[in-house]
Coordinates of C-alpha atoms in Angstrom, one line a residue:
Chain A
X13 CA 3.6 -44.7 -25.0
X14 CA 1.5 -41.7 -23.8
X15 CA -0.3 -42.9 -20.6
X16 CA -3.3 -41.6 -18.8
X17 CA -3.9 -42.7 -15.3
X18 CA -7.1 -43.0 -13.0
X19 CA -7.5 -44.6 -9.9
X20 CA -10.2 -47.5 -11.2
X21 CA -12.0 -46.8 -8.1
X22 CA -15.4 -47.6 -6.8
X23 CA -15.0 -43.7 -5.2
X24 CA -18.2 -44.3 -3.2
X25 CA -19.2 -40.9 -1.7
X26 CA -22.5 -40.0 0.1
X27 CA -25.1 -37.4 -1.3
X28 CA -24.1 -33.7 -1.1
X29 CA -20.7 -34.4 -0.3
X30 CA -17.7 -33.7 -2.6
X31 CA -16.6 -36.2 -4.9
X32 CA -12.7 -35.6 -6.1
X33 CA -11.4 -37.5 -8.8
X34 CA -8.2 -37.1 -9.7
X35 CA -5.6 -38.3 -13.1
X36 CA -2.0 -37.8 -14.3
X37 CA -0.8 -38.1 -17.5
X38 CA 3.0 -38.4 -18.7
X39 CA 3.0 -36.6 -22.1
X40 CA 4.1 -32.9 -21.1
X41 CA 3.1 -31.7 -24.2
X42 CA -0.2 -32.2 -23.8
X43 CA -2.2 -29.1 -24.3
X44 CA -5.8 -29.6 -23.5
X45 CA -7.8 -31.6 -21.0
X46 CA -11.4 -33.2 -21.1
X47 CA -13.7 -35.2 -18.5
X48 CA -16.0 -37.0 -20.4
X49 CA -19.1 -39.2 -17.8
X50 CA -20.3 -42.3 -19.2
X51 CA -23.3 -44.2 -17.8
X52 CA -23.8 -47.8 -17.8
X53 CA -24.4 -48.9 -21.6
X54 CA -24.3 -45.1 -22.9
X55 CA -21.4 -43.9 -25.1
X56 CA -19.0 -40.8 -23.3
X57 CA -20.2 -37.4 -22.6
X58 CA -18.1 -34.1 -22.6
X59 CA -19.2 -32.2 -19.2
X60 CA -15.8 -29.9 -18.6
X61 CA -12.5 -29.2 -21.0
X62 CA -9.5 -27.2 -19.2
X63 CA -6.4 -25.6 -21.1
X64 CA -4.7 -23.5 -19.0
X65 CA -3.2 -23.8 -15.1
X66 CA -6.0 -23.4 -12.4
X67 CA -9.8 -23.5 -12.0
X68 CA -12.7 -23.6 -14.2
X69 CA -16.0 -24.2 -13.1
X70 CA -18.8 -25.2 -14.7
X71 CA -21.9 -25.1 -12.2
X72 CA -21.1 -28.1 -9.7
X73 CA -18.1 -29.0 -11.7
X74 CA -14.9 -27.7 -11.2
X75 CA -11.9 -28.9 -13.3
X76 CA -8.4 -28.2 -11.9
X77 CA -5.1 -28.0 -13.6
X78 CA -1.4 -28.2 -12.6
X79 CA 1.0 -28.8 -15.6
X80 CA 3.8 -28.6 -13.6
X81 CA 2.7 -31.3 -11.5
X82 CA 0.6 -33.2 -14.5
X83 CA -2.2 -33.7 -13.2
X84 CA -5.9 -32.7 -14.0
X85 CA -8.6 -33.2 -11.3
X86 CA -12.5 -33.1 -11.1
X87 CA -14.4 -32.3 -8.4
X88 CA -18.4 -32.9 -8.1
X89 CA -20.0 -30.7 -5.5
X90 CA -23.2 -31.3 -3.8
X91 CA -22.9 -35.0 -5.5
X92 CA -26.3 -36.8 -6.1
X93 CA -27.0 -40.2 -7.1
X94 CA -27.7 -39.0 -11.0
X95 CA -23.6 -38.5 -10.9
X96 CA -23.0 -42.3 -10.6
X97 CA -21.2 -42.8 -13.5
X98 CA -17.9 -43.3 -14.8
X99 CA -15.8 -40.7 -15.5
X100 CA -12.5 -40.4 -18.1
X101 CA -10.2 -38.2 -18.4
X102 CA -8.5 -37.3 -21.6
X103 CA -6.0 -35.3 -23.1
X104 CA -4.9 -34.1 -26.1
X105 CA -2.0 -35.4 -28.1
X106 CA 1.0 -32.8 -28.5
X107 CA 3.0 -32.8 -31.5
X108 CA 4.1 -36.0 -31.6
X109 CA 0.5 -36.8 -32.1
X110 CA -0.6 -34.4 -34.7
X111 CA -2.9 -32.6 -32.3
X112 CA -6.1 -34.6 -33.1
X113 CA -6.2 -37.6 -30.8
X114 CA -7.0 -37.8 -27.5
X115 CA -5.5 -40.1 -25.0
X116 CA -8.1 -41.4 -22.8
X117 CA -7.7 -43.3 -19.1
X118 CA -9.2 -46.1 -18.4
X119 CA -11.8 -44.0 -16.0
X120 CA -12.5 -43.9 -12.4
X121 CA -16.1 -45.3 -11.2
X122 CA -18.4 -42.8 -8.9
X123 CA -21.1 -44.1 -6.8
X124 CA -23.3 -41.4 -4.9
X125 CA -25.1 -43.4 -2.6
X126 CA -28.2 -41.5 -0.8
Chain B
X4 CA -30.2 -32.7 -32.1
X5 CA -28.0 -36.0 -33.0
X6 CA -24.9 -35.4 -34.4
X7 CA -22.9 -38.6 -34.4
X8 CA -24.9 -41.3 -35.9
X9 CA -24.5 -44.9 -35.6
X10 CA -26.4 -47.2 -37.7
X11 CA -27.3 -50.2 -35.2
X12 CA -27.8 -49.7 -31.2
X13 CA -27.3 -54.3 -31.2
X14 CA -25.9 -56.2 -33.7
X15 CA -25.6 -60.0 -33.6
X16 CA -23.7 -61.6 -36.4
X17 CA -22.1 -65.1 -36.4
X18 CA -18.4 -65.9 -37.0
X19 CA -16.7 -65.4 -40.5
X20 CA -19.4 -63.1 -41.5
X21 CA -18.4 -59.5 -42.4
X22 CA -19.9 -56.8 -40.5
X23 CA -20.4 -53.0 -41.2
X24 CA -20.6 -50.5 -38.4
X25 CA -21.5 -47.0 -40.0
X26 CA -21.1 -43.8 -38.6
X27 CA -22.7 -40.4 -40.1
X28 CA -21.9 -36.8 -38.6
X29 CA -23.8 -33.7 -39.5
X30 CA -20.9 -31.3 -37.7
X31 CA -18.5 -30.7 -41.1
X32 CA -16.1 -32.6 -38.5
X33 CA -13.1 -33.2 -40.7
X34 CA -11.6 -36.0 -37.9
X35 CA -13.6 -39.0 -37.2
X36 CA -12.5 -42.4 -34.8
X37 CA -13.5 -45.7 -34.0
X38 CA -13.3 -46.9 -30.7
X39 CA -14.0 -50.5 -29.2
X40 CA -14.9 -50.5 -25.5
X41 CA -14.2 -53.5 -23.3
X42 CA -14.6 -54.0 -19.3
X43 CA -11.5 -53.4 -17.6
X44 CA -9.6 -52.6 -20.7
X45 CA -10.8 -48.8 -21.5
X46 CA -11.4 -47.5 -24.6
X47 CA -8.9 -48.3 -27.3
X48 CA -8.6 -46.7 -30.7
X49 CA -8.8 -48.8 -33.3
X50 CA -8.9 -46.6 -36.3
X51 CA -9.0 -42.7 -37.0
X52 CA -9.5 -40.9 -40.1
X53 CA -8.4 -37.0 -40.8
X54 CA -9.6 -36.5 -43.9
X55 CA -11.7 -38.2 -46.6
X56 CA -9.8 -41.6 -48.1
X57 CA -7.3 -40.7 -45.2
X58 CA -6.8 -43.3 -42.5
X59 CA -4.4 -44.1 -39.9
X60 CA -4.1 -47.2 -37.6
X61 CA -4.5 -46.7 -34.1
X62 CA -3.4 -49.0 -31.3
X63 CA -5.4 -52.3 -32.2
X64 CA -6.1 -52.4 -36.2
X65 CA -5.7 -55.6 -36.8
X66 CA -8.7 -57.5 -37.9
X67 CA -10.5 -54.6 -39.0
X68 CA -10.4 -52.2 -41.7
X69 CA -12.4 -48.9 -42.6
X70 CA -13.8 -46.5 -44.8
X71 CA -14.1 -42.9 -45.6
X72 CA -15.5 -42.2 -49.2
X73 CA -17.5 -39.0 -47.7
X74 CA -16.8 -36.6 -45.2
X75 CA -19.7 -37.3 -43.0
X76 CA -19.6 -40.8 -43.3
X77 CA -16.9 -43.3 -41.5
X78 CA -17.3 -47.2 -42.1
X79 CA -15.8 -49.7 -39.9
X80 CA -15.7 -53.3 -41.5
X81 CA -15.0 -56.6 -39.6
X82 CA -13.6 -59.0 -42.7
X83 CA -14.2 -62.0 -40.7
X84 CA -16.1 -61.4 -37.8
X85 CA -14.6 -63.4 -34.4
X86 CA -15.9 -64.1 -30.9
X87 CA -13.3 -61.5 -29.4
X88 CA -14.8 -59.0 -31.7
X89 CA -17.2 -58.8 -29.1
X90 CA -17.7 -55.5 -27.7
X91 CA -18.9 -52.0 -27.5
X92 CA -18.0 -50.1 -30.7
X93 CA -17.8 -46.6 -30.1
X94 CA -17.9 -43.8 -32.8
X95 CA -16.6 -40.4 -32.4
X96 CA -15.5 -37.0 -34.2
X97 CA -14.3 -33.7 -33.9
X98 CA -13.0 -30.8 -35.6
X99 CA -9.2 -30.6 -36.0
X100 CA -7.3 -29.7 -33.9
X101 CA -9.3 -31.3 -31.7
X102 CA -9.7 -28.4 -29.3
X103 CA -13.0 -29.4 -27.7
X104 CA -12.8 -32.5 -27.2
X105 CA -14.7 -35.8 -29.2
X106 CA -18.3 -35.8 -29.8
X107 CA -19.5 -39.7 -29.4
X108 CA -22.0 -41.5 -31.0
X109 CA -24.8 -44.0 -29.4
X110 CA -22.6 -46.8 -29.7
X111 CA -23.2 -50.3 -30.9
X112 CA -23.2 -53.2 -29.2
X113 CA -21.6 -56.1 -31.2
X114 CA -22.0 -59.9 -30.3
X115 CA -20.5 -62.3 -32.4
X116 CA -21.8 -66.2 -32.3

């Protein structure tokens, strides 16, 4: 069984620090990487996909990848109290699961307090 | 701007009745997914589709089954609707191979009595 893993948190951090979240995943096949936020009674939204070893940032975002090590990480800078959320990480299947599904974790839970 | 459609934001039905979640997408999206969402359990897939009158079970089929008749439309059908039904139904679909990710629908929120 492919397996994503968050920490479940509450990360509570205060506002304008950096918020890190972090998640490993077993399948070393897996070829592509998603955060998705989800707000309390709203459905998943995409905010930052990585593919390759490194950085990639996205205004405060920035996604982080080691393959080597499997694991993908987020981190929130200058967080604000609209970035309480929850946050998922996700990858994509690798061959052995055709490429089109995406394994999600069970998500880690941000709170920003002010 | 909507993309991913779902029918019903709340749904109450009571127990034995069969219930129809429908999804539309206007994105040509050839693979389309239904999720349930639970506290403390994640999201889990219950079924996925890759192609019209395609489907494959994901981790938690039983109890449901669904439809693809069109390539913008996905149908997820309790038979006999039960109290653990309860949940948050999540629809979602991208293009294949999924390369950028899922885009999700509104949700709908399910209660059975």
């Amino acid at each position: 069984q492919k397996e994503v893993e968050q920490n479940s948190g509450p990360l509570s951090v205060p506002e304008g620090a950096i918020a890190s979240l972090n998640c490993t995943y077993s399948d070393r096949g897996s070829q592509s990487f998603f955060w998705y936020r989800q707000y309390s009674g709203k459905s998943p939204e995409l905010i930052m996909f990585i593919y390759s070893n490194g950085d990639k940032e996205d205004g405060r975002f920035t996604a982080q990848l080691n393959k080597a090590s499997q694991y993908v990480s987020l981190l929130i800078r200058d967080s604000q109290p609209s970035d309480s959320a929850t946050y998922l990480c996700a990858t994509r299947a690798g061959v052995s699961g055709g490429y089109n599904k995406l394994i999600f974790g069970a998500g880690t839970r941000l709170a920003v307090h002010p | 701007d909507v993309k991913v459609t779902q029918s019903s934001r709340y749904l109450v039905k009571r127990t034995g009745e069969k219930v129809f979640l429908e999804c539309v997408q206007d994105m040509d999206h050839e693979n389309m997914f239904w999720y349930r969402q639970d506290p403390g359990l994640g999201l889990r897939l219950i079924y996925f589709s890759y192609d019209v009158k395609m489907k494959e079970k994901g981790d938690i089929p039983e109890g449901y089954s669904v439809s693809r008749e069109k390539k913008e439309r996905f149908s997820l059908i309790l038979e006999s609707a039960s109290t653990n039904q309860t949940s948050m139904y999540l629809c979602a679909s991208s293009s294949s191979p999924t390369s950028y990710g899922y885009t999700f629908g509104s949700g709908t929120r399910l209660t059975v009595v």
